[in-house]
Amino acid sequence: NKYKRNINTIHPISDRLMAITLNGTVNISIINIYAYTSLATQEQKELLYKQVKASQNRLKKQGPVYTMGDFNARIQKNANKYI
C-alpha cells in the first residue's frame, strides 16, 4: 500500500482511544476517541479524559496533535439558546 510509508506509529491506548502519528514535513498525530455515553460511571469518564490528556502531552513533543472522534456530547435547546 502506497500510504503505509506515511505511517510513523500507531498507538493503541485503550478500547476507546487510539492515536496515529503520520510522517510529513512536520509529523502530525491524530488521537481518535469514542467516549462513553451518559450510562458510564463518572470514574470511567474521568479515566478516559485523563488518558486523552496524557496522550496529547506525550505526542505534542513530535509535532501538532489533533483530537477528534465521538465525544457523545449532548446539545439541547434551553430558552432559545443551545447549551
Short mmCIF file of N, CA and C in Angstrom, two decimals:
data_model
loop_
_atom_site.label_atom_id
_atom_site.label_comp_id
_atom_site.label_asym_id
_atom_site.label_seq_id
_atom_site.Cartn_x
_atom_site.Cartn_y
_atom_site.Cartn_z
N ASN A 1 0.85 -1.18 0.00
CA ASN A 1 0.00 0.00 0.00
C ASN A 1 0.89 1.24 0.00
N LYS A 2 0.62 2.16 -0.89
CA LYS A 2 1.47 3.35 -1.04
C LYS A 2 1.40 4.31 0.14
N TYR A 3 0.37 4.23 0.95
CA TYR A 3 0.22 5.14 2.09
C TYR A 3 0.91 4.62 3.34
N LYS A 4 1.26 3.35 3.35
CA LYS A 4 1.85 2.73 4.53
C LYS A 4 3.15 3.43 4.95
N ARG A 5 3.91 3.92 4.01
CA ARG A 5 5.18 4.58 4.35
C ARG A 5 4.98 5.91 5.08
N ASN A 6 3.76 6.45 5.03
CA ASN A 6 3.45 7.71 5.71
C ASN A 6 3.09 7.51 7.18
N ILE A 7 2.92 6.25 7.59
CA ILE A 7 2.56 5.96 8.97
C ILE A 7 3.84 5.80 9.77
N ASN A 8 4.00 6.64 10.77
CA ASN A 8 5.15 6.56 11.65
C ASN A 8 4.88 5.54 12.75
N THR A 9 3.81 5.76 13.51
CA THR A 9 3.48 4.89 14.64
C THR A 9 1.97 4.85 14.83
N ILE A 10 1.48 3.68 15.22
CA ILE A 10 0.09 3.52 15.65
C ILE A 10 0.12 3.25 17.14
N HIS A 11 -0.66 4.01 17.90
CA HIS A 11 -0.66 3.91 19.35
C HIS A 11 -2.02 3.40 19.83
N PRO A 12 -2.20 2.10 20.07
CA PRO A 12 -3.44 1.64 20.69
C PRO A 12 -3.38 1.96 22.18
N ILE A 13 -4.27 2.80 22.65
CA ILE A 13 -4.21 3.27 24.04
C ILE A 13 -5.21 2.53 24.91
N SER A 14 -6.42 2.39 24.43
CA SER A 14 -7.44 1.63 25.15
C SER A 14 -8.48 1.19 24.13
N ASP A 15 -9.54 0.54 24.61
CA ASP A 15 -10.59 0.11 23.69
C ASP A 15 -11.41 1.30 23.17
N ARG A 16 -11.22 2.49 23.73
CA ARG A 16 -11.94 3.67 23.29
C ARG A 16 -11.04 4.80 22.80
N LEU A 17 -9.76 4.52 22.71
CA LEU A 17 -8.81 5.57 22.39
C LEU A 17 -7.64 5.01 21.61
N MET A 18 -7.29 5.67 20.50
CA MET A 18 -6.11 5.30 19.74
C MET A 18 -5.54 6.54 19.09
N ALA A 19 -4.28 6.43 18.70
CA ALA A 19 -3.62 7.56 18.05
C ALA A 19 -2.76 7.02 16.92
N ILE A 20 -2.51 7.86 15.96
CA ILE A 20 -1.63 7.54 14.85
C ILE A 20 -0.75 8.76 14.60
N THR A 21 0.53 8.51 14.36
CA THR A 21 1.45 9.59 14.01
C THR A 21 1.85 9.38 12.56
N LEU A 22 1.70 10.45 11.77
CA LEU A 22 1.97 10.40 10.34
C LEU A 22 3.23 11.18 10.02
N ASN A 23 4.04 10.62 9.12
CA ASN A 23 5.25 11.28 8.65
C ASN A 23 4.88 12.38 7.67
N GLY A 24 5.65 13.43 7.68
CA GLY A 24 5.47 14.52 6.73
C GLY A 24 6.56 15.54 6.93
N THR A 25 6.43 16.68 6.28
CA THR A 25 7.37 17.76 6.52
C THR A 25 7.41 18.04 8.02
N VAL A 26 6.26 18.04 8.63
CA VAL A 26 6.11 18.08 10.08
C VAL A 26 5.24 16.87 10.43
N ASN A 27 5.72 16.02 11.33
CA ASN A 27 4.90 14.89 11.76
C ASN A 27 3.67 15.40 12.49
N ILE A 28 2.54 14.76 12.21
CA ILE A 28 1.32 15.11 12.94
C ILE A 28 0.76 13.85 13.59
N SER A 29 0.09 14.04 14.71
CA SER A 29 -0.55 12.93 15.40
C SER A 29 -2.04 13.20 15.47
N ILE A 30 -2.81 12.15 15.30
CA ILE A 30 -4.26 12.23 15.38
C ILE A 30 -4.71 11.26 16.46
N ILE A 31 -5.42 11.79 17.44
CA ILE A 31 -6.00 10.97 18.50
C ILE A 31 -7.48 10.82 18.18
N ASN A 32 -7.94 9.58 18.16
CA ASN A 32 -9.35 9.31 17.91
C ASN A 32 -9.97 8.75 19.19
N ILE A 33 -11.10 9.34 19.57
CA ILE A 33 -11.75 8.97 20.82
C ILE A 33 -13.18 8.52 20.54
N TYR A 34 -13.61 7.50 21.24
CA TYR A 34 -15.01 7.09 21.25
C TYR A 34 -15.43 7.12 22.72
N ALA A 35 -15.98 8.25 23.13
CA ALA A 35 -16.27 8.50 24.54
C ALA A 35 -17.46 7.66 25.02
N TYR A 36 -17.49 7.49 26.32
CA TYR A 36 -18.60 6.77 26.95
C TYR A 36 -19.89 7.58 26.84
N THR A 37 -20.99 6.88 26.90
CA THR A 37 -22.28 7.55 26.94
C THR A 37 -22.59 7.95 28.37
N SER A 38 -23.73 8.56 28.56
CA SER A 38 -24.13 9.02 29.90
C SER A 38 -24.37 7.85 30.85
N LEU A 39 -24.44 6.63 30.34
CA LEU A 39 -24.67 5.47 31.20
C LEU A 39 -23.40 5.02 31.93
N ALA A 40 -22.25 5.49 31.49
CA ALA A 40 -20.99 5.11 32.12
C ALA A 40 -20.83 5.80 33.47
N THR A 41 -19.97 5.22 34.28
CA THR A 41 -19.72 5.83 35.59
C THR A 41 -18.83 7.06 35.42
N GLN A 42 -18.86 7.92 36.40
CA GLN A 42 -18.03 9.12 36.38
C GLN A 42 -16.55 8.73 36.36
N GLU A 43 -16.20 7.66 37.06
CA GLU A 43 -14.81 7.20 37.10
C GLU A 43 -14.33 6.77 35.72
N GLN A 44 -15.18 6.07 34.96
CA GLN A 44 -14.82 5.66 33.61
C GLN A 44 -14.55 6.87 32.72
N LYS A 45 -15.44 7.85 32.82
CA LYS A 45 -15.29 9.05 32.00
C LYS A 45 -14.02 9.82 32.37
N GLU A 46 -13.77 9.96 33.66
CA GLU A 46 -12.58 10.69 34.10
C GLU A 46 -11.30 10.00 33.66
N LEU A 47 -11.26 8.68 33.75
CA LEU A 47 -10.08 7.93 33.31
C LEU A 47 -9.84 8.13 31.82
N LEU A 48 -10.89 8.08 31.04
CA LEU A 48 -10.75 8.27 29.59
C LEU A 48 -10.17 9.64 29.28
N TYR A 49 -10.68 10.68 29.90
CA TYR A 49 -10.18 12.02 29.61
C TYR A 49 -8.78 12.25 30.16
N LYS A 50 -8.41 11.55 31.24
CA LYS A 50 -7.02 11.60 31.71
C LYS A 50 -6.10 10.94 30.68
N GLN A 51 -6.56 9.84 30.08
CA GLN A 51 -5.77 9.17 29.04
C GLN A 51 -5.62 10.07 27.81
N VAL A 52 -6.67 10.78 27.45
CA VAL A 52 -6.60 11.70 26.32
C VAL A 52 -5.57 12.78 26.59
N LYS A 53 -5.63 13.40 27.77
CA LYS A 53 -4.69 14.47 28.11
C LYS A 53 -3.26 13.96 28.15
N ALA A 54 -3.04 12.79 28.73
CA ALA A 54 -1.69 12.22 28.78
C ALA A 54 -1.17 11.94 27.38
N SER A 55 -2.02 11.45 26.51
CA SER A 55 -1.63 11.17 25.13
C SER A 55 -1.30 12.46 24.38
N GLN A 56 -2.11 13.49 24.58
CA GLN A 56 -1.83 14.78 23.95
C GLN A 56 -0.48 15.32 24.40
N ASN A 57 -0.21 15.25 25.69
CA ASN A 57 1.06 15.76 26.21
C ASN A 57 2.26 14.98 25.68
N ARG A 58 2.11 13.66 25.57
CA ARG A 58 3.20 12.83 25.08
C ARG A 58 3.44 13.05 23.59
N LEU A 59 2.38 13.14 22.81
CA LEU A 59 2.50 13.24 21.35
C LEU A 59 2.89 14.63 20.87
N LYS A 60 2.57 15.67 21.63
CA LYS A 60 2.86 17.03 21.16
C LYS A 60 4.36 17.29 21.06
N LYS A 61 5.17 16.43 21.66
CA LYS A 61 6.62 16.57 21.53
C LYS A 61 7.09 16.24 20.11
N GLN A 62 6.26 15.51 19.36
CA GLN A 62 6.60 15.10 17.99
C GLN A 62 6.06 16.06 16.94
N GLY A 63 5.12 16.91 17.31
CA GLY A 63 4.51 17.83 16.35
C GLY A 63 3.06 18.10 16.74
N PRO A 64 2.31 18.71 15.82
CA PRO A 64 0.91 19.04 16.11
C PRO A 64 0.08 17.79 16.43
N VAL A 65 -0.89 17.96 17.32
CA VAL A 65 -1.78 16.87 17.72
C VAL A 65 -3.22 17.32 17.50
N TYR A 66 -3.97 16.49 16.81
CA TYR A 66 -5.39 16.75 16.57
C TYR A 66 -6.19 15.68 17.29
N THR A 67 -7.21 16.08 18.03
CA THR A 67 -8.06 15.15 18.76
C THR A 67 -9.45 15.22 18.15
N MET A 68 -9.95 14.07 17.78
CA MET A 68 -11.27 14.02 17.14
C MET A 68 -11.96 12.71 17.49
N GLY A 69 -13.21 12.64 17.15
CA GLY A 69 -13.95 11.41 17.38
C GLY A 69 -15.35 11.68 17.86
N ASP A 70 -15.90 10.69 18.52
CA ASP A 70 -17.27 10.76 19.03
C ASP A 70 -17.19 11.02 20.53
N PHE A 71 -17.47 12.25 20.92
CA PHE A 71 -17.38 12.64 22.32
C PHE A 71 -18.71 12.44 23.05
N ASN A 72 -19.73 11.95 22.35
CA ASN A 72 -21.05 11.72 22.93
C ASN A 72 -21.59 12.94 23.64
N ALA A 73 -21.35 14.11 23.08
CA ALA A 73 -21.85 15.35 23.65
C ALA A 73 -23.34 15.46 23.42
N ARG A 74 -23.98 16.12 24.33
CA ARG A 74 -25.41 16.39 24.18
C ARG A 74 -25.61 17.86 23.94
N ILE A 75 -26.41 18.16 22.96
CA ILE A 75 -26.77 19.55 22.70
C ILE A 75 -28.27 19.66 22.89
N GLN A 76 -28.66 20.59 23.71
CA GLN A 76 -30.08 20.75 23.97
C GLN A 76 -30.46 22.22 23.92
N LYS A 77 -31.68 22.46 23.55
CA LYS A 77 -32.16 23.82 23.44
C LYS A 77 -32.72 24.25 24.80
N ASN A 78 -32.29 25.39 25.25
CA ASN A 78 -32.75 25.92 26.53
C ASN A 78 -33.00 27.42 26.35
N ALA A 79 -34.26 27.81 26.38
CA ALA A 79 -34.66 29.22 26.26
C ALA A 79 -34.03 29.84 25.01
N ASN A 80 -34.22 29.19 23.89
CA ASN A 80 -33.76 29.66 22.58
C ASN A 80 -32.24 29.75 22.45
N LYS A 81 -31.52 29.08 23.31
CA LYS A 81 -30.07 29.01 23.23
C LYS A 81 -29.68 27.54 23.25
N TYR A 82 -28.63 27.23 22.53
CA TYR A 82 -28.11 25.87 22.56
C TYR A 82 -27.01 25.79 23.60
N ILE A 83 -27.11 24.78 24.47
CA ILE A 83 -26.08 24.61 25.51
C ILE A 83 -25.49 23.23 25.41
#
